[in-house]
mmCIF file with all atom_site columns, C-alpha atoms in Angstrom:
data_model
loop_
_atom_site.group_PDB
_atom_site.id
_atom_site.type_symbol
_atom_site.label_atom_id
_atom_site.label_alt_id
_atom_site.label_comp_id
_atom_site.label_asym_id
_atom_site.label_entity_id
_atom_site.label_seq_id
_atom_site.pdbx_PDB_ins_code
_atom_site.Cartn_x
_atom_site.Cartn_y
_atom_site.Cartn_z
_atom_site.occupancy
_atom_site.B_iso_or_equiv
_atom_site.pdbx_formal_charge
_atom_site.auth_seq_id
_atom_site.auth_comp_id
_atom_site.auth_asym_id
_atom_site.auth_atom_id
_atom_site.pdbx_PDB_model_num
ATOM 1   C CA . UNK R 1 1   ? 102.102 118.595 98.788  1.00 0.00 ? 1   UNK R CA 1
ATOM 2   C CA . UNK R 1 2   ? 105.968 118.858 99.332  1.00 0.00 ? 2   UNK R CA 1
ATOM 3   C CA . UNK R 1 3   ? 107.959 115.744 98.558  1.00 0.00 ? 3   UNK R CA 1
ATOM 4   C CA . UNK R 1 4   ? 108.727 115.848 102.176 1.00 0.00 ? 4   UNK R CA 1
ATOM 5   C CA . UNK R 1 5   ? 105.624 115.413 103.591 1.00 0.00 ? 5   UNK R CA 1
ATOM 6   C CA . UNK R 1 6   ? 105.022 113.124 100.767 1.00 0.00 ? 6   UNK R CA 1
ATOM 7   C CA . UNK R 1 7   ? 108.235 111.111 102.353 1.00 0.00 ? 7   UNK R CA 1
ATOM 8   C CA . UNK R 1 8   ? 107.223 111.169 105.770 1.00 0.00 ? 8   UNK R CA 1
ATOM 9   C CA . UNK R 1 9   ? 103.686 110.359 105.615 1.00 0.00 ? 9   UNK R CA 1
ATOM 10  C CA . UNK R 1 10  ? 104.969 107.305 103.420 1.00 0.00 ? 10  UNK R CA 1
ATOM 11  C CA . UNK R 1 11  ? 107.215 106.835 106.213 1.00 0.00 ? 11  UNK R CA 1
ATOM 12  C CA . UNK R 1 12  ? 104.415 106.532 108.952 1.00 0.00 ? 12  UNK R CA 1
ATOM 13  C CA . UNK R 1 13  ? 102.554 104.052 106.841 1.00 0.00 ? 13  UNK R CA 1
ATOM 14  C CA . UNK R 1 14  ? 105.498 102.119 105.890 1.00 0.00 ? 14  UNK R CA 1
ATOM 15  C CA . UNK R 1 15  ? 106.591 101.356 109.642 1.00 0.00 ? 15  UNK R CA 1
ATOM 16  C CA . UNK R 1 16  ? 102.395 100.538 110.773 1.00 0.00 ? 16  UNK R CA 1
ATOM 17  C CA . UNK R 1 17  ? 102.209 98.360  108.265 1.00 0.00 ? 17  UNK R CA 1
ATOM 18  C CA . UNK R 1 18  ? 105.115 96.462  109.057 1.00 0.00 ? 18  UNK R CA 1
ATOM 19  C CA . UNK R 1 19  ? 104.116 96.298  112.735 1.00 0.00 ? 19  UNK R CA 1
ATOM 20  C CA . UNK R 1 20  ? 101.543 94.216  111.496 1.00 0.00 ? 20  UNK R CA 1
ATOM 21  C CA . UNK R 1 21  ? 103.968 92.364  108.997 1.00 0.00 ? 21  UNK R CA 1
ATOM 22  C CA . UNK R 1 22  ? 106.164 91.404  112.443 1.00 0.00 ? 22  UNK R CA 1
ATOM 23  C CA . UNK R 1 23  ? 103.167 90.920  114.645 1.00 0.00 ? 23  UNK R CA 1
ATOM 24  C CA . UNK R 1 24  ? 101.097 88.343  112.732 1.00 0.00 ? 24  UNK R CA 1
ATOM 25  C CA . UNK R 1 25  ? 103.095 85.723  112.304 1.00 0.00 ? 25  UNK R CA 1
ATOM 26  C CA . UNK R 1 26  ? 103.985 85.714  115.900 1.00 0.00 ? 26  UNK R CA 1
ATOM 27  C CA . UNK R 1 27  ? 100.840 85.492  116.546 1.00 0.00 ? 27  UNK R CA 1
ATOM 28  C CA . UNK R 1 28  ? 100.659 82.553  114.692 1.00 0.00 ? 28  UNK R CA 1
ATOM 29  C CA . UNK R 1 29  ? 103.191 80.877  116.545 1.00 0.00 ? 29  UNK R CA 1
ATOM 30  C CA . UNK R 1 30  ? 101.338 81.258  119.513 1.00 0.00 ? 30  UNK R CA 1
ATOM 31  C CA . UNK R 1 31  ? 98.425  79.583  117.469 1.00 0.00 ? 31  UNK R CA 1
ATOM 32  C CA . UNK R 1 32  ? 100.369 76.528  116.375 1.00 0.00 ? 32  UNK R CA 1
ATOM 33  C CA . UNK R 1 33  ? 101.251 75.813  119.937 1.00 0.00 ? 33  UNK R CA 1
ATOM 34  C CA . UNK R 1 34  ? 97.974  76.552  121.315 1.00 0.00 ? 34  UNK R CA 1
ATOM 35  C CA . UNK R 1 35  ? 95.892  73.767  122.286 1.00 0.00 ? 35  UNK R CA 1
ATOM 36  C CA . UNK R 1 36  ? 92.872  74.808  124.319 1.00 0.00 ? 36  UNK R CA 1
ATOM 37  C CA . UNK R 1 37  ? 89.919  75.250  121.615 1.00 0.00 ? 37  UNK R CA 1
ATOM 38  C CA . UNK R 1 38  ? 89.312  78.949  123.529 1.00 0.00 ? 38  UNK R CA 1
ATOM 39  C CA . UNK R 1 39  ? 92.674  79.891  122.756 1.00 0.00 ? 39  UNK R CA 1
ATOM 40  C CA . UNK R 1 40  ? 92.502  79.440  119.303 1.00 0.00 ? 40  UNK R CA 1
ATOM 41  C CA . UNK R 1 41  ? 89.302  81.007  118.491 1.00 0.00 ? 41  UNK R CA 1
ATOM 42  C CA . UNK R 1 42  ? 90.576  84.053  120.611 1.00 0.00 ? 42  UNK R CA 1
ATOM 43  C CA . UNK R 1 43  ? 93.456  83.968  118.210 1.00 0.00 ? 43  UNK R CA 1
ATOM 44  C CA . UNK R 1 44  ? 91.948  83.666  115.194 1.00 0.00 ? 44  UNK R CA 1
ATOM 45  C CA . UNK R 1 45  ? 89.814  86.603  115.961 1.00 0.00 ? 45  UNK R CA 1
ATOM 46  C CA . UNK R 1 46  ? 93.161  88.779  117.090 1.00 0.00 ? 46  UNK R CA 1
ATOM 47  C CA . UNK R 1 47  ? 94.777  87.643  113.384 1.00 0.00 ? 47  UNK R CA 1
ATOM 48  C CA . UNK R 1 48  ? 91.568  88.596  111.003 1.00 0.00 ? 48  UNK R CA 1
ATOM 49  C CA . UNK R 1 49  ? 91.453  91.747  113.034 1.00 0.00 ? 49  UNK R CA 1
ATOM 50  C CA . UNK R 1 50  ? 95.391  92.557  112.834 1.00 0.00 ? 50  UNK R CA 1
ATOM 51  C CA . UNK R 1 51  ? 95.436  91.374  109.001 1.00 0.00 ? 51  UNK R CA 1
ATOM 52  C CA . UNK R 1 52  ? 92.561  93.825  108.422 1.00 0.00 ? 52  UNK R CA 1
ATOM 53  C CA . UNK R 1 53  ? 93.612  96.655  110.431 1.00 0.00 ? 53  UNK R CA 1
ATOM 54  C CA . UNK R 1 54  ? 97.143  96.889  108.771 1.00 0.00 ? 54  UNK R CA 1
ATOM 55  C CA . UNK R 1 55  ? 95.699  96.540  104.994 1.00 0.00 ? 55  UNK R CA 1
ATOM 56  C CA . UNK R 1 56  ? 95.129  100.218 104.695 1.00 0.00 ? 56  UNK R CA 1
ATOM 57  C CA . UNK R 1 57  ? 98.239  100.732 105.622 1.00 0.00 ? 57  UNK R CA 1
ATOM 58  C CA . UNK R 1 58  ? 99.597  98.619  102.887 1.00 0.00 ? 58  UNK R CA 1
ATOM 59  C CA . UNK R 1 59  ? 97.405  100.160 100.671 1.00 0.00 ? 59  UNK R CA 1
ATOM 60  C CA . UNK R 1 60  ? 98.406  103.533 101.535 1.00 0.00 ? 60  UNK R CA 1
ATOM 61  C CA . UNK R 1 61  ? 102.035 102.240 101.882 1.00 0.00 ? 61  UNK R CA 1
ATOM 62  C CA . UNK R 1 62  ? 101.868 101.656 97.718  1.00 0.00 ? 62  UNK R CA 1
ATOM 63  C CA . UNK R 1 63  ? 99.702  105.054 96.987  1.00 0.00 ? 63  UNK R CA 1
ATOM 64  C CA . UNK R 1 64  ? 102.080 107.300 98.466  1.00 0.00 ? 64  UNK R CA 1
ATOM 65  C CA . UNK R 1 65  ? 105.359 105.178 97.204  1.00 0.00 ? 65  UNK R CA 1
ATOM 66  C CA . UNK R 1 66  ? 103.608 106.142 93.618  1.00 0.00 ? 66  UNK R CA 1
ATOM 67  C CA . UNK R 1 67  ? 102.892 109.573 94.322  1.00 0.00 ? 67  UNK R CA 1
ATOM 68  C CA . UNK R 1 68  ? 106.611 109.971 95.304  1.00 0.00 ? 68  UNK R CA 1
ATOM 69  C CA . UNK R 1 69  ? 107.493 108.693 92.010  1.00 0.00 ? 69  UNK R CA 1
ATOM 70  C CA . UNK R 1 70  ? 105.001 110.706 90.366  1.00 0.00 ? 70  UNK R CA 1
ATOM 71  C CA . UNK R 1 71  ? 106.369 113.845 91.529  1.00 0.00 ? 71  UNK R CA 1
ATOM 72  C CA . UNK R 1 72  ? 110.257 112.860 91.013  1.00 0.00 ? 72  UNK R CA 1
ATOM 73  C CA . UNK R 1 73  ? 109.149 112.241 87.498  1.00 0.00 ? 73  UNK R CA 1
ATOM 74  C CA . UNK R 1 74  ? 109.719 109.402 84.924  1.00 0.00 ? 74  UNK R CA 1
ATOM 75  C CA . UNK R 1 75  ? 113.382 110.556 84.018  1.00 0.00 ? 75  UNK R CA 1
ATOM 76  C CA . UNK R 1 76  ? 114.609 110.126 87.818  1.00 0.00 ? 76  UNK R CA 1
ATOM 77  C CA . UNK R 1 77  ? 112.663 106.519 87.349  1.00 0.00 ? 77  UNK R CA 1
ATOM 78  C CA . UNK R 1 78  ? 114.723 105.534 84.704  1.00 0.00 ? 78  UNK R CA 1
ATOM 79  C CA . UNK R 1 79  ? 118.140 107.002 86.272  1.00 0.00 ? 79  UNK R CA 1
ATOM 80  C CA . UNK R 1 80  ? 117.505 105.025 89.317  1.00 0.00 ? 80  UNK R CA 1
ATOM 81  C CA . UNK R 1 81  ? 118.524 101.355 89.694  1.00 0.00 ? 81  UNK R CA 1
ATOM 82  C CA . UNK R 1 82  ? 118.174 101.495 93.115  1.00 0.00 ? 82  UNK R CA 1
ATOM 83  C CA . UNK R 1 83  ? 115.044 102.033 92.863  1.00 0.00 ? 83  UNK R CA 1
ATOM 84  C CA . UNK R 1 84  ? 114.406 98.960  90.428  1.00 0.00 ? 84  UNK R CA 1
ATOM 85  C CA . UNK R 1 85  ? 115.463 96.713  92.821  1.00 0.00 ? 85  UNK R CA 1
ATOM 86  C CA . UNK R 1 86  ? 114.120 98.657  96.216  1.00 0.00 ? 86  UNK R CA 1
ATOM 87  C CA . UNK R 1 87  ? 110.328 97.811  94.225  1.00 0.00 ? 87  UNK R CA 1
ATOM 88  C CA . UNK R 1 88  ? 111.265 94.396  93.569  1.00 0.00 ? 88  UNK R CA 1
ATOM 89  C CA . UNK R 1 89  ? 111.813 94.207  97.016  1.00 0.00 ? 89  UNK R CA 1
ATOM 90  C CA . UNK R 1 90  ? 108.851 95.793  97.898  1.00 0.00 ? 90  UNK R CA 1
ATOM 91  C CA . UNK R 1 91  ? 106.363 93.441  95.792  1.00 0.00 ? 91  UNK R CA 1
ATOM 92  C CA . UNK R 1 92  ? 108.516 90.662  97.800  1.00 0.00 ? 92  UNK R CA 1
ATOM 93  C CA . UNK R 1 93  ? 106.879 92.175  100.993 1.00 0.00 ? 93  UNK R CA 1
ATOM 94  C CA . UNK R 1 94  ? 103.247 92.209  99.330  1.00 0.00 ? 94  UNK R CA 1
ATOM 95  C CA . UNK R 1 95  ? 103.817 88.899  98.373  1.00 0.00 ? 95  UNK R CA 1
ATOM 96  C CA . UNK R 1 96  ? 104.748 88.056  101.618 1.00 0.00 ? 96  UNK R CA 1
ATOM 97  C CA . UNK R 1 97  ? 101.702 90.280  103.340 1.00 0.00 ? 97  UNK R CA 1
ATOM 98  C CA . UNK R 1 98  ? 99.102  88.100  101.239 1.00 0.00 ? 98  UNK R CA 1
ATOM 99  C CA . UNK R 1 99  ? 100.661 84.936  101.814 1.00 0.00 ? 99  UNK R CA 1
ATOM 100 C CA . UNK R 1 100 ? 99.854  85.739  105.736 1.00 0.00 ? 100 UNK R CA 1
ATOM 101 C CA . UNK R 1 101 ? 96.767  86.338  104.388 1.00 0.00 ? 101 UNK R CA 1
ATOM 102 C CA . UNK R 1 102 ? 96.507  82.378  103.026 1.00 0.00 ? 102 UNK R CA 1
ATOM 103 C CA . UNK R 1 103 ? 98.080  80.860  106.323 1.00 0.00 ? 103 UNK R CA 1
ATOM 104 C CA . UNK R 1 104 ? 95.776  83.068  108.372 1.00 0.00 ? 104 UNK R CA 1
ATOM 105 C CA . UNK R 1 105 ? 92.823  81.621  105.948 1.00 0.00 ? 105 UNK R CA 1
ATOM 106 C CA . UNK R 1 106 ? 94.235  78.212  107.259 1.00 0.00 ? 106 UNK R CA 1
ATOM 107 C CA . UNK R 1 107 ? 94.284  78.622  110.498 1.00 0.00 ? 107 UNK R CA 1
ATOM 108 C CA . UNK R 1 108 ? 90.558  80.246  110.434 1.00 0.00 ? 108 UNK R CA 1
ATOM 109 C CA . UNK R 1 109 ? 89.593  76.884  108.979 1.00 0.00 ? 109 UNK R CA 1
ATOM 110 C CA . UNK R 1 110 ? 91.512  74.823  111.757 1.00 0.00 ? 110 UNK R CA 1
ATOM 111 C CA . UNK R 1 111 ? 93.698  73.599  108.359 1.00 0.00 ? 111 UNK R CA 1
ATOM 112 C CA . UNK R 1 112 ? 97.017  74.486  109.544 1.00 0.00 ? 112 UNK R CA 1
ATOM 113 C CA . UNK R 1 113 ? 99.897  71.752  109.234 1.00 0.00 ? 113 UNK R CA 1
ATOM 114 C CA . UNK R 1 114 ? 102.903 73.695  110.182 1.00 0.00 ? 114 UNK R CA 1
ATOM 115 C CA . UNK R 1 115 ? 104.588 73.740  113.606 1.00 0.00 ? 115 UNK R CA 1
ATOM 116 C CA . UNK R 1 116 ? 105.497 76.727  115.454 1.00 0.00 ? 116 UNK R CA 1
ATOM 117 C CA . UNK R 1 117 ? 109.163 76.634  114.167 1.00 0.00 ? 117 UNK R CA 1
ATOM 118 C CA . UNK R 1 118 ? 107.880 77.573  110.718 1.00 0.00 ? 118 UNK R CA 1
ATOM 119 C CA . UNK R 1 119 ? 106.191 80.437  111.999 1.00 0.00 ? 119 UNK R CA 1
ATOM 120 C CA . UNK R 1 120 ? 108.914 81.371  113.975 1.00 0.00 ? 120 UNK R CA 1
ATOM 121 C CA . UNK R 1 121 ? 111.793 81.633  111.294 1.00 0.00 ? 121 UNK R CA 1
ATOM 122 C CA . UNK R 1 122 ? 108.934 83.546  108.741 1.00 0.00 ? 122 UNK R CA 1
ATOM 123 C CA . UNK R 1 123 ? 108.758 85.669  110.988 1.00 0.00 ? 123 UNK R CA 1
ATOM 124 C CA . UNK R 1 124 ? 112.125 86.617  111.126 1.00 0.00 ? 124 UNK R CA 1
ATOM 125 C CA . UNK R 1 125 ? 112.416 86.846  107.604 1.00 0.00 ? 125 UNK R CA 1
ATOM 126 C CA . UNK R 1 126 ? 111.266 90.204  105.875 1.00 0.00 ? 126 UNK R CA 1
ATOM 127 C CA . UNK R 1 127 ? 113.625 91.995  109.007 1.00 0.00 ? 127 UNK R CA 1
ATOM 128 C CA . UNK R 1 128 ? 116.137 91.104  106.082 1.00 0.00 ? 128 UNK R CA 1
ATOM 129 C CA . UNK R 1 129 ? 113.988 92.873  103.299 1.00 0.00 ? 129 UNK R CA 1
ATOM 130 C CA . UNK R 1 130 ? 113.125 95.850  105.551 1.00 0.00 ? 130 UNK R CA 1
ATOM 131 C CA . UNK R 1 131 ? 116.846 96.235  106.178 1.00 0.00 ? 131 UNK R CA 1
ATOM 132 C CA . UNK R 1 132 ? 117.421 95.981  102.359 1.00 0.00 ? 132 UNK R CA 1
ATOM 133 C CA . UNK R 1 133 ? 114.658 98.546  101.331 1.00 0.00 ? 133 UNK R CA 1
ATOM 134 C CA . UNK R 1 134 ? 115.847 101.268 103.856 1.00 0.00 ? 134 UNK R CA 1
ATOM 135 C CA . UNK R 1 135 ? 119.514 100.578 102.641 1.00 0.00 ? 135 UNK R CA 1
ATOM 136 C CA . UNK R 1 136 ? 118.609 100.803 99.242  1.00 0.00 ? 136 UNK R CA 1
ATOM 137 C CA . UNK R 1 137 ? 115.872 104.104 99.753  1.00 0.00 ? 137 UNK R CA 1
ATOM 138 C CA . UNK R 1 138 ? 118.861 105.458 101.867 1.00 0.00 ? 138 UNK R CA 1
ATOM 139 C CA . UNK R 1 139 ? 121.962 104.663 100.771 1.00 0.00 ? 139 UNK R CA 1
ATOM 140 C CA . UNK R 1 140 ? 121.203 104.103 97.020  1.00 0.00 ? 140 UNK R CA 1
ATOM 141 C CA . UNK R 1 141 ? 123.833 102.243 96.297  1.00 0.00 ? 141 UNK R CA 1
ATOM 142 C CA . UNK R 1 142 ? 123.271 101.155 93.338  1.00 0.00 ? 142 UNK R CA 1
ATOM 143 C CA . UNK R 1 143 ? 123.429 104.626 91.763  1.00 0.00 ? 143 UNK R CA 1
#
């Protein structure tokens, strides 16, 4: 497959996985406000099925980020810093993807103690690590 393909289809994944990185905790806002005990089930049910339908795409995210390094090969590894801290970055945004996982485990279990605000400024926050990975796969400025 030609490394742009490879790029592209990593692309694709990378941007439908992150709709789901900017769309669950939103949805848990919603959830923290919610007080009818319909409402919350319905929202439960719309967070398992978001967390679960973007997990390929996570997977797939990380499967094609490796076959791209594959194929560059492990001297263009080692000759790229950027790239060092681009996949720090990147297990950052894991990191964050299964700790939605944990607060969504919370909510399932009606054990949730944050307030809306929290959810609100988390999910502001990996709009700053997307902006740093695409600088850093774009610009390389490290290099």
């Amino acid at each position: 497959m030609s490394i742009l393909w490879l790029k592209a289809i990593h692309i694709f994944f990378v941007i439908a996985w992150f709709a789901g990185i900017f769309y669950l905790p939103r949805l848990f806002v919603y959830h923290a406000d919610a007080t009818n005990l319909a409402v919350k089930e319905q929202f439960k049910i719309m967070e398992r099925r978001l967390w679960w339908f973007v997990l390929p795409f996570a997977i797939l995210t990380a499967i094609t980020g490796v076959a791209m390094i594959y194929q560059y090969g492990s001297d263009w590894l080692k000759a790229s810093p950027w790239l060092h801290v681009k996949l720090t970055l990147v297990a950052g945004v894991y990191g964050y993807y299964f700790y939605l996982y944990k607060l969504m485990k919370q909510f399932a279990a009606d054990e949730n103690t944050r307030s809306a605000r929290f959810y609100r400024i988390l999910n502001e926050s990996p709009v700053l690590l997307l902006l740093a990975i695409v600088i850093l796969a774009v610009v390389k400025p490290l290099i």
